Coordinates of C-alpha atoms and ligand atoms in Angstrom, one line a residue:
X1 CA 53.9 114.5 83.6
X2 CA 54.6 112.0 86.6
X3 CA 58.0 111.6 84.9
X4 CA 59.1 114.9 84.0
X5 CA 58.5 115.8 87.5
X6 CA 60.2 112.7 89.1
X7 CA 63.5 113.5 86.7
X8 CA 62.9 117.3 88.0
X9 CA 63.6 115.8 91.8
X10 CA 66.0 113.6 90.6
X11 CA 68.1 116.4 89.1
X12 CA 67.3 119.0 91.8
X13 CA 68.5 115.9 94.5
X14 CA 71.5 115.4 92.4
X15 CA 72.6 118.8 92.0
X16 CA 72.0 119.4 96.2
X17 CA 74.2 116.1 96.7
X18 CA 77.1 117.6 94.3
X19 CA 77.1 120.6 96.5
X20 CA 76.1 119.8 100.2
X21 CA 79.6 118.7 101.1
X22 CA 81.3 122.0 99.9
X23 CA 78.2 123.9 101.8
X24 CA 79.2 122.5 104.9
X25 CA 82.9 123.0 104.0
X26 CA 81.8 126.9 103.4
X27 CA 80.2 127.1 106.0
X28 CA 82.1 126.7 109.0
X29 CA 83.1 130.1 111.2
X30 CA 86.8 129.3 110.7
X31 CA 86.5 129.8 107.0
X32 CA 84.0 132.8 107.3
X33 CA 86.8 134.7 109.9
X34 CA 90.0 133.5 108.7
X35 CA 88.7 134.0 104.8
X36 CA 88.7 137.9 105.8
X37 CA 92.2 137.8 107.5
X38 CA 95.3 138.8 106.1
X39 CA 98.8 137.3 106.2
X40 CA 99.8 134.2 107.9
X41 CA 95.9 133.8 109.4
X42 CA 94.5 134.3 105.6
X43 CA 96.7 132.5 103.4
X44 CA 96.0 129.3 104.8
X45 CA 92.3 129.4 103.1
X46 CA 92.9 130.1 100.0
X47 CA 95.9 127.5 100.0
X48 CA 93.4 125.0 101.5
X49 CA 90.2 125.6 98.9
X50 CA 93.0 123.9 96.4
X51 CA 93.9 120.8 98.5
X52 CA 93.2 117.5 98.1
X53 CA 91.8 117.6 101.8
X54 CA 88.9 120.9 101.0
X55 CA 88.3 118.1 98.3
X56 CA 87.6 115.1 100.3
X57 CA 85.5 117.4 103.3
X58 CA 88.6 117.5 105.2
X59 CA 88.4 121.3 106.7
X60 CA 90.0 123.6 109.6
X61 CA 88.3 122.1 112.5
X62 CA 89.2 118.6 111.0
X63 CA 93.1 119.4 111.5
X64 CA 93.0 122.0 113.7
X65 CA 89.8 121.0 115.7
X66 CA 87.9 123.5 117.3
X67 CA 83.8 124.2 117.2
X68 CA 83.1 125.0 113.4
X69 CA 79.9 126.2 114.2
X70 CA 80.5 128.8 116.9
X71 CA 81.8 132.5 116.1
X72 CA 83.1 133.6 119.7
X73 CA 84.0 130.0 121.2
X74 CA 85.8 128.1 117.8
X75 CA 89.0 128.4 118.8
X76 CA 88.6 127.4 122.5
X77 CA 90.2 124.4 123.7
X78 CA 87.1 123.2 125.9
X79 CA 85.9 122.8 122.1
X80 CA 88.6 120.6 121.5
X81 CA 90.8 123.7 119.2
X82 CA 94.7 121.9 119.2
X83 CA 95.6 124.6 117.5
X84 CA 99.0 124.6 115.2
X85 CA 102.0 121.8 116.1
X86 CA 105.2 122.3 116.5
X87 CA 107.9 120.7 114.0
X88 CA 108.1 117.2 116.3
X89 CA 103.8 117.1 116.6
X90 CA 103.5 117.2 113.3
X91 CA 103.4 113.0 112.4
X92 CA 100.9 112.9 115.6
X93 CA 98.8 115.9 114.3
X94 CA 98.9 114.2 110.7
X95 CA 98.5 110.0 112.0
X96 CA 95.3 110.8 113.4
X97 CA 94.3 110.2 110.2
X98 CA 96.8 108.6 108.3
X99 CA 97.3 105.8 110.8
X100 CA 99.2 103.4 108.9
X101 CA 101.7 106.6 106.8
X102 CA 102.5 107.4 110.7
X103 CA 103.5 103.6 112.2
X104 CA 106.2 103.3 108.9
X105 CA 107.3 106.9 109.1
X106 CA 108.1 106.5 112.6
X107 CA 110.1 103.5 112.0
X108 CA 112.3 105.3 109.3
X109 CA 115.2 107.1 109.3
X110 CA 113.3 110.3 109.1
X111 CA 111.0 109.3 111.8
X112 CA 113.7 108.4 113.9
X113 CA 115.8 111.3 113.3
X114 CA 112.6 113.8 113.8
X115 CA 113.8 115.5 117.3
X116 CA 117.3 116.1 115.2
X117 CA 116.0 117.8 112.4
X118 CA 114.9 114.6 110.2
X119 CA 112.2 115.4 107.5
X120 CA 108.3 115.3 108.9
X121 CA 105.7 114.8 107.1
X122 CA 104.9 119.1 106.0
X123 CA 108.5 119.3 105.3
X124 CA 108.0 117.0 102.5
X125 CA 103.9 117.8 101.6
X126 CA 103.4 121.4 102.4
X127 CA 100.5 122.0 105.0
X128 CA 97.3 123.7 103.9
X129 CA 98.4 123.1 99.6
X130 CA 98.5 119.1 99.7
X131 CA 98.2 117.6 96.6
X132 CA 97.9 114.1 95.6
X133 CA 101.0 112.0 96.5
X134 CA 103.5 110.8 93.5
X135 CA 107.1 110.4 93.3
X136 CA 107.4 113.8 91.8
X137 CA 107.6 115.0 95.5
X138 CA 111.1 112.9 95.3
X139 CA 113.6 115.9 93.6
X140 CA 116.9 117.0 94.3
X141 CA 115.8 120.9 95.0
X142 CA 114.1 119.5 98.2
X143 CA 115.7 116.2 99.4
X144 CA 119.4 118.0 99.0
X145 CA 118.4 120.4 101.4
X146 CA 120.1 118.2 104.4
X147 CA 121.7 115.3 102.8
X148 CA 123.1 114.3 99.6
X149 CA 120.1 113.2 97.0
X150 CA 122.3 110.2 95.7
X151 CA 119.8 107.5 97.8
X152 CA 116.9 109.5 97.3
X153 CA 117.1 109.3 93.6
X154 CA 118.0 105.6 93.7
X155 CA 114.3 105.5 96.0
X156 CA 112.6 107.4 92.9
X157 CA 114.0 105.5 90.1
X158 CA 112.8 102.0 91.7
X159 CA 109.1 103.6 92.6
X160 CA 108.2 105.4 88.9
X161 CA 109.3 102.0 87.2
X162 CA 106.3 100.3 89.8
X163 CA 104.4 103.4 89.1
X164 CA 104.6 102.8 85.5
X165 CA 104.1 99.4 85.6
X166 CA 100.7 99.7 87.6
X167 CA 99.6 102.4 85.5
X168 CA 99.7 100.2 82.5
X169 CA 98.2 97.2 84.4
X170 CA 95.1 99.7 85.4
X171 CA 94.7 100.9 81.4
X172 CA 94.5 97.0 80.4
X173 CA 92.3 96.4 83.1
X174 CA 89.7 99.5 81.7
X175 CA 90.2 98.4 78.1
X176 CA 89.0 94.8 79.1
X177 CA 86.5 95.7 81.2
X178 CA 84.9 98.1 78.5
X179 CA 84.6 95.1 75.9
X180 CA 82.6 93.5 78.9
X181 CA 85.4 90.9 80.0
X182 CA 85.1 90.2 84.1
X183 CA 88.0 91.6 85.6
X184 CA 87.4 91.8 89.2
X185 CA 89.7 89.6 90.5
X186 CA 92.9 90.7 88.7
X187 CA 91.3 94.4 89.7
X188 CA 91.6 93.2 93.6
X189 CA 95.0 92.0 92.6
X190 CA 96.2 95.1 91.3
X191 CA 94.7 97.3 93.7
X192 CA 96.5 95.1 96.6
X193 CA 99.3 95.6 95.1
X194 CA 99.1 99.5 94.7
X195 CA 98.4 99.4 98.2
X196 CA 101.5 97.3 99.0
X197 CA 103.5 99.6 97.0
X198 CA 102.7 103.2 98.3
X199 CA 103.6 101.5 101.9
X200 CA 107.0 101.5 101.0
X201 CA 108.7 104.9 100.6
X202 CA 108.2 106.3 103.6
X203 CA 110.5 103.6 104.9
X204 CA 113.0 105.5 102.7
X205 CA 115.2 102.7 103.2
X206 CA 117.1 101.6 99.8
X207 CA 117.4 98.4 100.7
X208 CA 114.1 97.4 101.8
X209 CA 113.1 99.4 98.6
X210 CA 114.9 97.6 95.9
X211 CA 114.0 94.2 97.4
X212 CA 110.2 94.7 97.5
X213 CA 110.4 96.4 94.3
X214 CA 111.6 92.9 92.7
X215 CA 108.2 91.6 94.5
X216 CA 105.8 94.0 93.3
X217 CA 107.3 93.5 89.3
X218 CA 107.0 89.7 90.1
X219 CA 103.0 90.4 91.1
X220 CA 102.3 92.9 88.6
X221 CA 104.0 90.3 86.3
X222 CA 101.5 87.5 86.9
X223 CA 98.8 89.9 86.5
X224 CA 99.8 90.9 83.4
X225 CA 100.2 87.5 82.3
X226 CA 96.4 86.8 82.9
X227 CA 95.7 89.9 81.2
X228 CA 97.8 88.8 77.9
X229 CA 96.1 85.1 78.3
X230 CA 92.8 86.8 77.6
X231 CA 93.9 89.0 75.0
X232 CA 95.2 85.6 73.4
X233 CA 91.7 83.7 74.1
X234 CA 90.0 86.6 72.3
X235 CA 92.2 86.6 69.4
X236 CA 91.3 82.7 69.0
X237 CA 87.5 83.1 69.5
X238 CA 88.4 85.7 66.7
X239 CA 90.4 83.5 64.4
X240 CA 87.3 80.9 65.1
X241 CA 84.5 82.8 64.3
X242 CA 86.4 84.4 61.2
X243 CA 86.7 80.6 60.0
X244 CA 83.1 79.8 61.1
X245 CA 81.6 82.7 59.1
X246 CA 83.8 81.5 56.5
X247 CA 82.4 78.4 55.9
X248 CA 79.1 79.8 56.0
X249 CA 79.6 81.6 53.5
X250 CA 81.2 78.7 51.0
X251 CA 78.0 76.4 52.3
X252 CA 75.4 79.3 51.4
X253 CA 77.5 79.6 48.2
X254 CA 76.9 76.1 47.3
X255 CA 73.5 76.7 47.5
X256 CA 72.8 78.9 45.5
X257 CA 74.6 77.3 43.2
X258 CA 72.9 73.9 43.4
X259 CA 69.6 75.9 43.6
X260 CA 70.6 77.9 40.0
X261 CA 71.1 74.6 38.2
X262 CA 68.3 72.6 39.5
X263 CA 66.2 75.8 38.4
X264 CA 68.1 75.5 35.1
X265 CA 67.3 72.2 34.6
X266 CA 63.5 72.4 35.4
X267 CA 63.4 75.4 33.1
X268 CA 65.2 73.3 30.5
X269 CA 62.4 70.7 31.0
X270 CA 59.5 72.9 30.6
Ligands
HEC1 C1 86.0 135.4 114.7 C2 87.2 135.1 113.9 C3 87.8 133.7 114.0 C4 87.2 132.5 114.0 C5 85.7 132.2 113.9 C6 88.2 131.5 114.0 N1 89.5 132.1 114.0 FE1 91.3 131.2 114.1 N2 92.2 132.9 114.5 C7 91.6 134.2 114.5 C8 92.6 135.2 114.9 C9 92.3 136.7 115.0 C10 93.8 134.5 115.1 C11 95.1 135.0 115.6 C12 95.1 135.4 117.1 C13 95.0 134.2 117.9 O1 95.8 133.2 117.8 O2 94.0 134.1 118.7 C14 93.5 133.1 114.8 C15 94.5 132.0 114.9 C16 94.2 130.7 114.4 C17 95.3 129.7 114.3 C18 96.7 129.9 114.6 C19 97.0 129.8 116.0 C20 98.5 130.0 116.3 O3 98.9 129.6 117.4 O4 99.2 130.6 115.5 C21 94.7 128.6 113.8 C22 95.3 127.3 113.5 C23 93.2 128.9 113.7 N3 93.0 130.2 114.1 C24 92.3 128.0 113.3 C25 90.9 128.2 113.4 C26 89.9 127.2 113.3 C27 90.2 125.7 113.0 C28 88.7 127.8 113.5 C29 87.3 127.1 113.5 C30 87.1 126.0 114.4 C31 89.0 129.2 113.7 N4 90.3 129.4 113.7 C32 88.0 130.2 113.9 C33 90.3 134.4 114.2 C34 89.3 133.5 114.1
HEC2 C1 95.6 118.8 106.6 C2 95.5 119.5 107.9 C3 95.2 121.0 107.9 C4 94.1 121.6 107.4 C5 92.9 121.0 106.7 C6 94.3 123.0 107.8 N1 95.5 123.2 108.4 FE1 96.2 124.9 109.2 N2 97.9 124.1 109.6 C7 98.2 122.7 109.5 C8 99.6 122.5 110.0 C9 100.3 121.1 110.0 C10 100.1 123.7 110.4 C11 101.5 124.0 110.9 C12 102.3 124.5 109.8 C13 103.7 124.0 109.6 O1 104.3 123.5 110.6 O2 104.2 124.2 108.5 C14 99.0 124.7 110.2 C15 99.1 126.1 110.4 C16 98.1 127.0 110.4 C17 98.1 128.4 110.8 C18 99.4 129.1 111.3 C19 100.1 129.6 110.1 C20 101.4 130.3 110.5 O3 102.1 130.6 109.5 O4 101.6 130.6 111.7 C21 96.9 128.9 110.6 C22 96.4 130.3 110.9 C23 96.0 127.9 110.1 N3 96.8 126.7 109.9 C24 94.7 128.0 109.7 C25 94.0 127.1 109.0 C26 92.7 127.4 108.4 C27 91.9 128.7 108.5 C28 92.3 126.2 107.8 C29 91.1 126.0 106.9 C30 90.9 126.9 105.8 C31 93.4 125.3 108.0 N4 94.4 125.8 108.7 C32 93.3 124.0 107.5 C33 97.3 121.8 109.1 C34 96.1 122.0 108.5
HEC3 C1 110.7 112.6 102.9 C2 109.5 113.1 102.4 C3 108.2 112.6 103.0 C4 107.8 112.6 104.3 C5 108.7 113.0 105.5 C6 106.5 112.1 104.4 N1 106.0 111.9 103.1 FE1 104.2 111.1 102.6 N2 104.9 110.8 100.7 C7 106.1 111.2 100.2 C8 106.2 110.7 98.9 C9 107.4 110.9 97.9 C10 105.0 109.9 98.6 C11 104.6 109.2 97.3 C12 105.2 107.8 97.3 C13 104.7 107.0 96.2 O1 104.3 107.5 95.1 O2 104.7 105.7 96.3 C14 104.2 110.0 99.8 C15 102.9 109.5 99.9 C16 102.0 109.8 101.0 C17 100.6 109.5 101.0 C18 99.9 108.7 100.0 C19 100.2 107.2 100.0 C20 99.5 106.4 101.0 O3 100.0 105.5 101.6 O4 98.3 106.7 101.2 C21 100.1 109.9 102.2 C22 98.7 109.8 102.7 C23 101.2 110.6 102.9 N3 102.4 110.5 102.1 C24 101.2 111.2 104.1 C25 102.3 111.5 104.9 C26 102.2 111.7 106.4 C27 101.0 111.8 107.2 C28 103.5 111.9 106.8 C29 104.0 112.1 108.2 C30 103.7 111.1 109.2 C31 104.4 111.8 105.6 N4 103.6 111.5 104.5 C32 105.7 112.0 105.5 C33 107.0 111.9 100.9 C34 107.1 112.1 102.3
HEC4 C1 90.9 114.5 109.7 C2 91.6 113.5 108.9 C3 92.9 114.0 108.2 C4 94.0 114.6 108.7 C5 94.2 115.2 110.2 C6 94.9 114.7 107.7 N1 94.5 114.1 106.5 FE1 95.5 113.9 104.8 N2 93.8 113.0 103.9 C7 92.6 112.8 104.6 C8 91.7 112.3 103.7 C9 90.2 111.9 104.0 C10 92.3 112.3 102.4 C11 91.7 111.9 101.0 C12 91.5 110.4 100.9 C13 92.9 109.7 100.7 O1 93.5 109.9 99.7 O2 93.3 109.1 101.7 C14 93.7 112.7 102.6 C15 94.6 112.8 101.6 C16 96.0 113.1 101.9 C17 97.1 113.0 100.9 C18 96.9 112.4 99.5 C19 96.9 110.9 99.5 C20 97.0 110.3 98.1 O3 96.2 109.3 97.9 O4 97.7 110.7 97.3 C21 98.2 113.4 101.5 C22 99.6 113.4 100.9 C23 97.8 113.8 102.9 N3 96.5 113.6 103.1 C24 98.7 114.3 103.8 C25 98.4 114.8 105.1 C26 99.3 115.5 105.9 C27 100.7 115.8 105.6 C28 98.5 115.8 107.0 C29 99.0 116.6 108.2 C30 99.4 118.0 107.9 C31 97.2 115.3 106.9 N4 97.1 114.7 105.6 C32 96.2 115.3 107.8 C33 92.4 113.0 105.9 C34 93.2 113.6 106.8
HEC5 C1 114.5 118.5 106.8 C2 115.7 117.8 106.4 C3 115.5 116.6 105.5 C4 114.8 116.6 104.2 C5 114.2 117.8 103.5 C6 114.9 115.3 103.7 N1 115.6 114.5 104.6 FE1 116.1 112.6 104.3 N2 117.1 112.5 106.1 C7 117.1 113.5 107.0 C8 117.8 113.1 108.2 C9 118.1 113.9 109.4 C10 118.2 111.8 108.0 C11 118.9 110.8 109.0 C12 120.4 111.1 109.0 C13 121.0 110.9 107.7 O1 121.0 109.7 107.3 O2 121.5 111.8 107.1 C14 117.7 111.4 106.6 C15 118.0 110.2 106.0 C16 117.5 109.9 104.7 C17 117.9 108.7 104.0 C18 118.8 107.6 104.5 C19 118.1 106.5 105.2 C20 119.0 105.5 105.7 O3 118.5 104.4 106.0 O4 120.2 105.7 105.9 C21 117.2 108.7 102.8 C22 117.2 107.6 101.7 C23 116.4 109.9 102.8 N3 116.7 110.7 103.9 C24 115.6 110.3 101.8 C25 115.0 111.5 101.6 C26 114.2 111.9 100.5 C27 113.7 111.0 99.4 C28 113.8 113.2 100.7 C29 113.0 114.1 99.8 C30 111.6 113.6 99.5 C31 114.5 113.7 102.0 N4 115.2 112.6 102.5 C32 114.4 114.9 102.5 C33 116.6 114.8 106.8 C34 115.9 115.2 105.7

């Protein structure tokens, strides 16, 4: 009884936590008005429900500021409502959040070149539809549009090769970890190095790309190397016990053996 009912709050807890976050999300007056709009004002709701942000909490009023909770005064700037950039605001608008994406963006090329025309960060990830980052968003439809793609495909080659290589390290990592082999630290090694890595492109600087690129295969290299040593180890312990269980079994052998002619012998005596 005292534990059906304790799993019944457990579940009912559970299954409130799973949705609370998209409650609030739902909730806001921005989503309630703007769901019902059409055009340019609607679009931008049913573009955001898809987002990686709508799936992390990150809503309207989180971008666009504003009072989520107030019908008549949500888009008032007394409530803090910024409202949309302009093409140069956008890495401001954007940085708020992703501080450290901002400080290398502004020291690239594109950052530098951003009164000019140079890409900004919604050129490159759409606005309201952003997905999860990967070098797919590196293709010659949409970095030809204002200069050749020759550099930019150099930038993509050197990046999936690191991409590849850390994807590989991460399965290796979940395949020890499963057979119940500690692998923390080469875990905090590889995530370090992920982190290190996804600093890089928006330097888009070929240069800079290639020679940290050498770095990152020289770390994932080690790590890897730690990984195989372990895979070796196991093998051994392997090999050992095989030999172990072996012998065991020639020793019981003898045994029985010894034991079936001693018996033989005391029958023969009686
Ligand atoms: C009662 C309906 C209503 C609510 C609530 C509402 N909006 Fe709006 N929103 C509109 C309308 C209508 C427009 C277009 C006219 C205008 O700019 O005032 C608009 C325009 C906008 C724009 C574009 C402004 C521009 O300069 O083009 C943004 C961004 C925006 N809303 C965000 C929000 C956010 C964020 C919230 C919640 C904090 C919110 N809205 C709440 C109706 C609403
Ligand atoms: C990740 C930040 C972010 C979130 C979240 C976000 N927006 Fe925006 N929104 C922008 C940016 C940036 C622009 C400017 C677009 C551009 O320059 O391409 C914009 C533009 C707009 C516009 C003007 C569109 C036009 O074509 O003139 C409206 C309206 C708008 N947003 C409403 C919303 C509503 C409603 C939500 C919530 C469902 C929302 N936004 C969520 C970043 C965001
Ligand atoms: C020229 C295109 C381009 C521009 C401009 C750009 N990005 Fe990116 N961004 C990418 C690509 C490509 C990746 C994936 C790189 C990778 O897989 O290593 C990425 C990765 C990211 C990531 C995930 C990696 C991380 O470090 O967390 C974030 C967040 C991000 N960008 C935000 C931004 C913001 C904010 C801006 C503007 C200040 C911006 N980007 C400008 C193309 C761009
Ligand atoms: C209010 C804070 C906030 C603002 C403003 C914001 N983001 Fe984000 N963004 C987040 C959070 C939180 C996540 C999900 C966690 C993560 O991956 O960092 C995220 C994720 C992302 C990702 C995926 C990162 C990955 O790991 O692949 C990209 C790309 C991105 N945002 C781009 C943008 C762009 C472009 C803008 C401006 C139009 C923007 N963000 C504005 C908070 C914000
Ligand atoms: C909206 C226009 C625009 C788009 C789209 C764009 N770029 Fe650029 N890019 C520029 C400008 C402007 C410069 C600086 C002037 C120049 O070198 O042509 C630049 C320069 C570069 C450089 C040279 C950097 C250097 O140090 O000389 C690289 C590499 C680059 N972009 C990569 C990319 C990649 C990768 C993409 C696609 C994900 C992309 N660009 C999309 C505008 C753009």
């Amino acid at each position: 009884m005292m534990t059906t009912s304790l799993r019944f709050c457990l579940l009912l807890l559970t299954t409130l936590l799973a949705f609370a976050p998209q409650a609030r999300a739902e909730e806001t007056v921005c989503i309630q008005c703007h769901g019902g709009l059409e055009g340019r004002l609607g679009t931008p709701v049913g573009q955001w429900r898809g987002s990686i942000h709508a799936a992390n909490g990150i809503s309207c009023h989180d971008c666009h500021g504003g009072d989520p909770t107030d019908f008549a005064m949500a888009m008032s700037p007394e409530r803090g409502f910024i409202g949309v950039p302009d093409y140069t605001a956008v890495p401001d608008f954007c940085g708020r959040c992703h501080v450290g994406v901002k400080e290398d963006y502004l020291a690239s090329a594109h950052g530098k070149a951003l009164a000019e025309g140079g890409a900004q960060c919604v050129v490159c990830h759409g606005n309201h539809s952003i997905q999860k980052a990967s070098p797919e968003l590196i293709n010659s439809e949409d970095c030809s549009r204002c200069h050749e793609y020759g550099q930019a495909e150099e930038i993509k080659t050197a990046i999936v090769g690191t991409d590849q290589m850390l994807a590989d390290l991460e399965t290796d990592l979940q395949v020890l970890a499963r057979q119940g082999v500690t692998v923390q630290q080469m875990e905090a090694a590889s995530f370090a190095l992920r982190n290190d890595f996804r600093r890089v492109f928006h330097s888009v600087n070929i240069d800079r790309v290639r020679s940290e690129t050498a770095g990152f295969l020289q770390r994932g290299e080690e790590i890897k190397q730690q990984v195989e040593a372990i895979y070796a180890e196991m093998d051994q312990r392997k090999l050992i016990g095989g030999i172990v269980a072996a012998l065991f079994f020639v020793a019981s052998l003898i045994c029985y053996l010894l034991r079936k002619t001693y018996q033989q012998e005391e029958d023969a005596r009686s």
